[in-house]
């Protein structure tokens, strides 16, 4: 029985909002189409996938940027009648369009920072769409509070920054109502996107952790929509992320995007690890691109740190008010060495750790007393809570203590600026600062070092008219836990928790020779000016286009409920096996070959009891009793277990250990099909496998008559996979001169004699049927893993060589939707049994002898 909380979640995911206060029907914006004179609206509550049936007369790509907040500022008019709007020049969303193609239209969807009355929302929407190409998402106050200040800021934000809610007062404990508000808010954003989207021509680019389930809402409506997502915060390690009660819902929602972007490899690695451990998905790297195979779709993983807007910084450097403020600061700090910190006031920026390091530096290096000044700019906090209040109190106490201990008339070692500081004023501080210090304990990116480097470089002489040609220099002390750290190879990296080490790093930075500072600055400046925000957005968008290249060529289906929804994408030639089609072909045929794998095909891989059920035995008996049918179980299992399990089936053939042993019926003798009886290689391979077994908890060795198999299904997924790759290389090396093949499969590594494959088994069966004068006119071959691909492949060559007729009805079928040489698929073992049962129903054990192909001998 489904729990009530989960039922509510399904309601939310399908567009129903119980007890959420969304009863009012708001006027919708028209959906923008590229066909003149055609305006259509879409039912917001429709959950089926749709796309435009009308071809576009003008093909022009457009990108819809979706984020929590629009890149506009809104304020009430002085007369309190209406609103005035202006662009937010500091917004990353505004800057990223400089990297997109010039002819590409950009539309923004997001919320405003102010609350707009219900009766004003339609007018505001129209103004923003016409003048700013922005579509506002208005969240009811109760949902906004629970969504932003609740789930986003008190649960996701701390968790993604490695803060676990060990107690109710420390971090944010998970609350179902906050999660439901998060889902409801994402649904509202999706409705606004749906109102304006043209799914065939538009791209959608979603930003940050506020909207991580939005991809599912959009994918439910438009299964071929081209959609990317970029996470601007850290993504935590799997040990941290796994504590999230809705961990799989969020992962699956993100995987409905086509491209998922991260600032650093660490963040991407953590995400991939979560997908592996929780969803069993493995990534592949091909020609520099990382991709996750997810139900036939390849979800791209993009690693690209964001940059700054060079033009904005350089224009600020030319402003007169910056020069005026710079003159003031030079007078204020004349004869002093300025270290600068610029941080948002939140619990992860490590501001107090920085102050403690400054205090320690003054103690350990008295020469800086009276000379070194730490200017700390604290931008207003975007969150609130008890933790933040405690940090603010601690910072104020540290500032007071340090200034009282080391201060003197005309000198304060700590200058704490607790107010909003404009970019032009910030640029003046950057210009006078000898070093910028960033000690965040966890930060997604942090662009302060980039801004500092550009400001220290200044504007070019040709554009500023300046005749100064003095070498530029800058120094950075940065936390190793921030996203920009890997990109700044010339910075002094430090562990902010180690106050002594940070103090020494600060001393080293301001004591360094000018020549060294110049070299480091030049290196950093070259990187920052070539990897700006335009470079970042251009790179992301190009990868999004590449990832979506085949969208409209592939056949796609949307399946699943709630956040279990996903799109199954298949090659046009790869389709699901329908029972009606195979039964029809089976009924018309006179000589049939039925080849069946066992594990994963007739028996679920996860089943502990591997013996076939009575239903399976009954079906196999019915099939093999028909003299027109040649039925074979083709498995990697040993002949003893297969012979014992299928002993009730007297007429079924068995190929054990991938065909090393083979018999045509229960009364027939086992044939040994291997060409080599020398098993001296076992003495080499077994010690190697034992070595890895001892080192890999949960693994074991299966000893067959002809092969050795190392299983690691019950081992740690990441470690087991790593050990399997290592073992494969090791075995291939030590067995290079032995007559064996080393193969990897689903959670196994196998060593077996050369020339033993399931493909050869299939070829032998077809050949003997042909030699007996009964060419197979119907072939059903079903399997689930790599070893079965040999059977699928041999069918084609058998038709070319004449062993099978060109008119043979062939149903090569894999279990599960995945890349395969088979042309058909069934979803799971249950569907395989259903299909075989249908064939058994039309089999006739008393068919006339004229139709009987005979048992090949």
Short mmCIF file of C-alpha atoms in Angstrom, two decimals, residues 149-519:
data_model
loop_
_atom_site.label_atom_id
_atom_site.label_comp_id
_atom_site.label_asym_id
_atom_site.label_seq_id
_atom_site.Cartn_x
_atom_site.Cartn_y
_atom_site.Cartn_z
CA UNK A 149 13.95 29.78 3.06
CA UNK A 150 12.85 26.26 3.98
CA UNK A 151 13.97 23.48 1.63
CA UNK A 152 16.56 25.42 -0.41
CA UNK A 153 18.36 27.42 2.26
CA UNK A 154 17.84 25.28 5.36
CA UNK A 155 18.19 21.84 3.83
CA UNK A 156 19.78 21.67 0.36
CA UNK A 157 22.24 24.53 0.82
CA UNK A 158 23.76 23.19 4.07
CA UNK A 159 23.78 19.60 2.83
CA UNK A 160 25.48 20.50 -0.46
CA UNK A 161 28.09 22.32 1.62
CA UNK A 162 28.71 19.21 3.76
CA UNK A 163 26.68 20.22 6.78
CA UNK A 164 24.52 17.41 8.17
CA UNK A 165 21.51 18.17 10.42
CA UNK A 166 22.74 16.23 13.46
CA UNK A 167 20.25 18.07 15.66
CA UNK A 168 17.13 20.12 15.01
CA UNK A 169 19.02 23.32 15.91
CA UNK A 170 22.05 22.49 13.74
CA UNK A 171 21.28 22.56 10.02
CA UNK A 172 17.87 21.85 8.57
CA UNK A 173 16.10 18.58 9.34
CA UNK A 174 14.12 17.14 6.44
CA UNK A 175 10.44 18.03 6.49
CA UNK A 176 8.01 16.53 4.00
CA UNK A 177 6.01 19.77 3.78
CA UNK A 178 9.13 21.72 2.70
CA UNK A 179 9.89 19.12 0.02
CA UNK A 180 6.32 19.36 -1.25
CA UNK A 181 6.67 23.14 -1.44
CA UNK A 182 9.93 22.69 -3.39
CA UNK A 183 8.14 20.41 -5.87
CA UNK A 184 5.18 22.80 -6.07
CA UNK A 185 7.48 25.75 -6.80
CA UNK A 186 9.30 23.81 -9.53
CA UNK A 187 5.90 22.96 -11.01
CA UNK A 188 5.00 26.66 -11.18
CA UNK A 189 8.28 27.41 -12.97
CA UNK A 190 7.51 24.62 -15.44
CA UNK A 191 4.08 26.09 -16.17
CA UNK A 192 5.65 29.44 -17.04
CA UNK A 193 8.15 27.75 -19.36
CA UNK A 194 5.40 25.70 -21.03
CA UNK A 195 3.40 28.87 -21.75
CA UNK A 196 6.12 30.32 -23.98
CA UNK A 197 8.07 27.36 -25.31
CA UNK A 198 8.30 26.03 -28.84
CA UNK A 199 9.57 22.50 -28.05
CA UNK A 200 10.95 21.82 -31.51
CA UNK A 201 13.11 24.92 -31.86
CA UNK A 202 13.88 26.06 -28.30
CA UNK A 203 16.69 25.09 -25.97
CA UNK A 204 16.13 25.26 -22.21
CA UNK A 205 18.99 25.99 -19.81
CA UNK A 206 18.12 25.53 -16.11
CA UNK A 207 20.31 26.95 -13.36
CA UNK A 208 21.17 25.82 -9.84
CA UNK A 209 19.86 23.75 -6.95
CA UNK A 210 16.57 25.64 -6.58
CA UNK A 211 15.22 23.93 -9.72
CA UNK A 212 16.66 20.42 -9.66
CA UNK A 213 13.33 18.68 -10.28
CA UNK A 214 12.23 21.03 -13.05
CA UNK A 215 13.73 18.79 -15.80
CA UNK A 216 11.19 16.07 -14.97
CA UNK A 217 8.20 18.41 -15.29
CA UNK A 218 9.41 19.66 -18.68
CA UNK A 219 10.42 16.23 -19.94
CA UNK A 220 6.96 14.86 -19.09
CA UNK A 221 5.47 17.39 -21.49
CA UNK A 222 8.11 17.43 -24.24
CA UNK A 223 10.07 14.20 -24.46
CA UNK A 224 12.42 15.51 -27.18
CA UNK A 225 13.05 18.91 -25.62
CA UNK A 226 16.69 20.03 -25.74
CA UNK A 227 17.48 20.82 -22.11
CA UNK A 228 20.59 21.51 -20.02
CA UNK A 229 21.15 22.03 -16.31
CA UNK A 230 24.07 23.73 -14.54
CA UNK A 231 24.71 23.43 -10.81
CA UNK A 232 26.43 26.50 -9.38
CA UNK A 233 26.91 25.05 -5.89
CA UNK A 234 29.13 22.13 -4.86
CA UNK A 235 27.76 18.62 -5.27
CA UNK A 236 28.62 16.65 -2.12
CA UNK A 237 30.25 13.24 -1.88
CA UNK A 238 27.92 10.24 -2.04
CA UNK A 239 28.29 9.64 1.72
CA UNK A 240 26.76 13.08 2.35
CA UNK A 241 24.24 13.09 -0.48
CA UNK A 242 22.88 9.66 0.47
CA UNK A 243 21.51 11.11 3.72
CA UNK A 244 18.94 13.09 1.70
CA UNK A 245 15.55 11.32 2.03
CA UNK A 246 14.58 12.32 -1.53
CA UNK A 247 17.98 11.48 -3.00
CA UNK A 248 16.74 9.25 -5.84
CA UNK A 249 13.92 11.59 -6.82
CA UNK A 250 16.39 14.44 -7.33
CA UNK A 251 18.94 12.28 -9.18
CA UNK A 252 16.31 10.90 -11.54
CA UNK A 253 14.94 14.40 -12.14
CA UNK A 254 18.39 15.73 -13.07
CA UNK A 255 18.89 12.80 -15.44
CA UNK A 256 15.91 14.02 -17.45
CA UNK A 257 18.19 16.84 -18.65
CA UNK A 258 20.40 16.20 -21.68
CA UNK A 259 23.51 17.88 -20.26
CA UNK A 260 24.40 18.42 -16.59
CA UNK A 261 27.15 20.92 -15.82
CA UNK A 262 29.47 21.30 -12.82
CA UNK A 263 32.25 23.74 -11.96
CA UNK A 264 34.88 21.12 -11.09
CA UNK A 265 35.73 17.48 -11.68
CA UNK A 266 35.27 16.80 -7.95
CA UNK A 267 31.62 17.86 -8.10
CA UNK A 268 31.01 15.82 -11.27
CA UNK A 269 32.80 12.81 -9.76
CA UNK A 270 30.56 12.95 -6.69
CA UNK A 271 27.45 13.10 -8.88
CA UNK A 272 28.62 10.15 -10.99
CA UNK A 273 29.39 8.19 -7.82
CA UNK A 274 25.84 8.81 -6.56
CA UNK A 275 24.39 7.65 -9.89
CA UNK A 276 26.51 4.50 -9.69
CA UNK A 277 25.75 3.63 -6.06
CA UNK A 278 22.05 4.52 -6.03
CA UNK A 279 20.90 3.91 -9.59
CA UNK A 280 23.48 1.41 -10.84
CA UNK A 281 24.52 3.70 -13.71
CA UNK A 282 28.09 3.71 -15.01
CA UNK A 283 29.61 6.56 -16.98
CA UNK A 284 31.74 6.28 -20.11
CA UNK A 285 34.36 8.66 -21.41
CA UNK A 286 34.71 8.93 -25.17
CA UNK A 287 36.96 11.39 -26.99
CA UNK A 288 37.05 13.71 -24.00
CA UNK A 289 33.31 13.69 -23.34
CA UNK A 290 31.71 12.03 -20.30
CA UNK A 291 28.29 10.44 -20.68
CA UNK A 292 25.83 8.41 -18.61
CA UNK A 293 23.73 5.82 -20.44
CA UNK A 294 20.20 6.20 -19.06
CA UNK A 295 17.44 4.15 -20.71
CA UNK A 296 18.93 4.55 -24.17
CA UNK A 297 19.71 8.26 -23.76
CA UNK A 298 23.21 9.55 -23.22
CA UNK A 299 23.16 12.25 -20.53
CA UNK A 300 26.23 14.42 -20.99
CA UNK A 301 28.35 15.57 -18.04
CA UNK A 302 30.04 18.94 -18.52
CA UNK A 303 32.91 20.19 -16.36
CA UNK A 304 33.52 23.89 -16.90
CA UNK A 305 34.12 26.58 -14.24
CA UNK A 306 32.28 29.81 -14.85
CA UNK A 307 34.19 33.03 -15.47
CA UNK A 308 33.62 36.77 -15.04
CA UNK A 309 32.36 39.39 -17.49
CA UNK A 310 35.56 41.09 -18.60
CA UNK A 311 33.78 44.01 -20.28
CA UNK A 312 31.83 44.87 -17.14
CA UNK A 313 34.95 44.90 -14.93
CA UNK A 314 36.96 46.96 -17.43
CA UNK A 315 34.15 49.50 -17.82
CA UNK A 316 33.98 49.87 -14.04
CA UNK A 317 37.73 50.51 -13.93
CA UNK A 318 37.24 53.55 -16.17
CA UNK A 319 34.58 55.13 -13.95
CA UNK A 320 35.40 58.46 -12.29
CA UNK A 321 33.85 57.47 -8.94
CA UNK A 322 36.21 54.50 -8.79
CA UNK A 323 39.18 56.83 -9.25
CA UNK A 324 37.82 59.16 -6.57
CA UNK A 325 37.35 56.28 -4.12
CA UNK A 326 40.78 54.87 -5.01
CA UNK A 327 42.43 58.17 -4.08
CA UNK A 328 40.67 58.08 -0.72
CA UNK A 329 41.78 54.49 -0.03
CA UNK A 330 45.40 55.18 -0.99
CA UNK A 331 45.44 58.00 1.55
CA UNK A 332 43.72 55.87 4.19
CA UNK A 333 46.16 52.95 3.83
CA UNK A 334 49.32 54.85 2.96
CA UNK A 335 52.35 52.91 4.16
CA UNK A 336 50.23 49.84 4.92
CA UNK A 337 50.05 46.41 3.28
CA UNK A 338 46.42 45.62 2.58
CA UNK A 339 45.02 42.10 2.60
CA UNK A 340 41.46 41.96 1.32
CA UNK A 341 38.54 39.63 1.92
CA UNK A 342 35.22 39.93 0.07
CA UNK A 343 32.57 37.42 1.15
CA UNK A 344 28.85 36.95 1.51
CA UNK A 345 27.88 36.74 5.14
CA UNK A 346 27.09 33.06 5.47
CA UNK A 347 28.28 30.16 7.59
CA UNK A 348 30.44 28.56 4.88
CA UNK A 349 32.62 31.54 3.89
CA UNK A 350 35.08 31.00 6.74
CA UNK A 351 35.32 34.72 7.58
CA UNK A 352 36.15 34.11 11.23
CA UNK A 353 38.81 31.55 10.27
CA UNK A 354 40.39 34.28 8.15
CA UNK A 355 40.36 36.72 11.07
CA UNK A 356 41.92 34.10 13.35
CA UNK A 357 44.64 33.51 10.73
CA UNK A 358 45.31 37.26 10.58
CA UNK A 359 45.59 37.34 14.37
CA UNK A 360 48.01 34.40 14.28
CA UNK A 361 50.13 36.05 11.56
CA UNK A 362 50.51 39.20 13.65
CA UNK A 363 51.57 37.06 16.61
CA UNK A 364 54.06 34.89 14.71
CA UNK A 365 55.42 37.73 12.56
CA UNK A 366 55.50 40.90 14.70
CA UNK A 367 57.07 42.83 11.82
CA UNK A 368 53.58 43.16 10.33
CA UNK A 369 52.10 44.77 13.43
CA UNK A 370 51.32 48.37 12.53
CA UNK A 371 51.78 47.57 8.80
CA UNK A 372 49.41 44.78 7.69
CA UNK A 373 45.70 45.53 7.49
CA UNK A 374 42.94 43.04 6.77
CA UNK A 375 39.97 44.73 5.06
CA UNK A 376 36.97 42.42 5.22
CA UNK A 377 33.93 43.32 3.13
CA UNK A 378 30.86 41.35 4.24
CA UNK A 379 28.03 41.39 1.72
CA UNK A 380 24.54 41.11 3.24
CA UNK A 381 23.37 37.59 3.93
CA UNK A 382 20.85 35.94 1.60
CA UNK A 383 19.75 33.49 4.29
CA UNK A 384 18.82 33.61 7.93
CA UNK A 385 18.86 31.43 11.00
CA UNK A 386 20.47 30.69 14.33
CA UNK A 387 23.74 29.42 12.81
CA UNK A 388 24.23 32.67 10.90
CA UNK A 389 23.54 34.77 13.99
CA UNK A 390 26.17 32.80 15.94
CA UNK A 391 28.75 33.33 13.19
CA UNK A 392 28.06 37.08 13.08
CA UNK A 393 28.48 37.35 16.85
CA UNK A 394 31.73 35.40 16.67
CA UNK A 395 33.10 37.62 13.89
CA UNK A 396 32.28 40.82 15.77
CA UNK A 397 34.00 39.49 18.89
CA UNK A 398 37.13 38.54 16.91
CA UNK A 399 37.34 41.96 15.24
CA UNK A 400 37.05 43.70 18.58
CA UNK A 401 39.65 41.45 20.25
CA UNK A 402 42.23 41.73 17.45
CA UNK A 403 41.90 45.51 17.18
CA UNK A 404 42.18 45.92 20.94
CA UNK A 405 45.26 43.65 21.08
CA UNK A 406 47.24 44.95 18.09
CA UNK A 407 45.66 48.32 17.35
CA UNK A 408 47.29 51.63 18.06
CA UNK A 409 46.52 55.28 17.26
CA UNK A 410 46.16 55.55 13.47
CA UNK A 411 46.24 51.77 12.97
CA UNK A 412 43.52 49.12 13.11
CA UNK A 413 44.57 45.68 11.85
CA UNK A 414 40.96 44.72 11.01
CA UNK A 415 38.70 46.99 8.96
CA UNK A 416 35.29 45.32 8.85
CA UNK A 417 32.80 46.69 6.29
CA UNK A 418 29.33 45.34 6.99
CA UNK A 419 27.26 46.98 4.23
CA UNK A 420 26.57 46.55 0.50
CA UNK A 421 29.58 47.59 -1.59
CA UNK A 422 29.17 48.46 -5.27
CA UNK A 423 31.38 46.91 -7.91
CA UNK A 424 33.10 50.24 -8.58
CA UNK A 425 33.98 50.66 -4.89
CA UNK A 426 35.03 47.00 -4.72
CA UNK A 427 37.33 47.64 -7.70
CA UNK A 428 39.01 50.44 -5.77
CA UNK A 429 39.68 48.07 -2.85
CA UNK A 430 41.04 45.44 -5.26
CA UNK A 431 43.44 47.99 -6.72
CA UNK A 432 45.02 48.87 -3.34
CA UNK A 433 45.08 45.29 -2.01
CA UNK A 434 48.42 43.47 -2.10
CA UNK A 435 46.68 40.14 -1.59
CA UNK A 436 43.15 38.72 -1.64
CA UNK A 437 42.37 36.00 0.90
CA UNK A 438 39.51 33.52 0.42
CA UNK A 439 39.05 31.01 3.25
CA UNK A 440 35.63 29.55 2.47
CA UNK A 441 35.23 26.08 3.98
CA UNK A 442 33.08 25.13 0.99
CA UNK A 443 32.07 27.21 -2.02
CA UNK A 444 30.72 26.29 -5.44
CA UNK A 445 32.95 28.64 -7.42
CA UNK A 446 33.78 32.12 -5.94
CA UNK A 447 34.73 34.69 -8.58
CA UNK A 448 36.29 37.23 -6.20
CA UNK A 449 39.88 36.14 -7.11
CA UNK A 450 39.07 36.60 -10.82
CA UNK A 451 37.71 40.12 -10.26
CA UNK A 452 40.78 40.98 -8.21
CA UNK A 453 43.20 39.78 -10.90
CA UNK A 454 41.51 41.86 -13.62
CA UNK A 455 41.38 44.95 -11.41
CA UNK A 456 45.09 44.61 -10.57
CA UNK A 457 45.82 44.39 -14.29
CA UNK A 458 43.82 47.55 -14.99
CA UNK A 459 42.54 48.65 -18.40
CA UNK A 460 44.79 48.60 -21.43
CA UNK A 461 46.84 51.71 -22.12
CA UNK A 462 45.32 52.27 -25.56
CA UNK A 463 41.79 52.41 -24.14
CA UNK A 464 42.56 54.37 -21.00
CA UNK A 465 45.08 56.83 -22.33
CA UNK A 466 47.39 55.92 -19.46
CA UNK A 467 51.13 56.00 -20.04
CA UNK A 468 51.91 53.78 -17.09
CA UNK A 469 53.80 50.64 -18.08
CA UNK A 470 54.77 49.37 -14.63
CA UNK A 471 54.60 45.59 -14.27
CA UNK A 472 51.36 44.30 -12.73
CA UNK A 473 51.37 42.00 -9.75
CA UNK A 474 48.86 40.26 -7.49
CA UNK A 475 48.77 37.51 -4.90
CA UNK A 476 46.08 35.08 -3.85
CA UNK A 477 45.61 32.91 -0.78
CA UNK A 478 42.66 30.62 -1.51
CA UNK A 479 40.96 27.75 0.24
CA UNK A 480 41.45 24.38 -1.43
CA UNK A 481 37.72 23.77 -0.92
CA UNK A 482 36.41 26.35 -3.41
CA UNK A 483 35.58 25.78 -7.05
CA UNK A 484 38.06 28.27 -8.53
CA UNK A 485 41.04 26.80 -6.65
CA UNK A 486 42.00 24.21 -9.33
CA UNK A 487 42.05 26.93 -12.00
CA UNK A 488 44.43 29.24 -10.08
CA UNK A 489 47.66 27.28 -10.12
CA UNK A 490 49.71 30.28 -9.02
CA UNK A 491 47.68 30.90 -5.87
CA UNK A 492 48.82 29.72 -2.45
CA UNK A 493 46.27 27.08 -1.53
CA UNK A 494 45.49 26.42 2.08
CA UNK A 495 43.25 24.41 4.36
CA UNK A 496 41.20 27.16 6.10
CA UNK A 497 40.63 24.93 9.13
CA UNK A 498 44.39 24.99 9.74
CA UNK A 499 44.71 28.52 11.11
CA UNK A 500 48.50 28.31 11.51
CA UNK A 501 48.98 27.19 7.89
CA UNK A 502 46.68 29.95 6.62
CA UNK A 503 48.62 32.53 8.68
CA UNK A 504 51.89 31.34 7.13
CA UNK A 505 50.33 31.42 3.65
CA UNK A 506 49.28 35.05 4.18
CA UNK A 507 52.76 35.95 5.38
CA UNK A 508 54.33 34.19 2.40
CA UNK A 509 52.02 36.00 -0.03
CA UNK A 510 52.81 39.53 1.17
CA UNK A 511 56.50 38.77 1.71
CA UNK A 512 57.10 37.33 -1.77
CA UNK A 513 59.45 39.08 -4.20
CA UNK A 514 57.79 41.32 -6.74
CA UNK A 515 59.20 39.35 -9.69
CA UNK A 516 57.48 36.18 -8.45
CA UNK A 517 54.23 38.06 -7.86
CA UNK A 518 54.39 39.37 -11.44
CA UNK A 519 54.88 35.89 -12.92
#
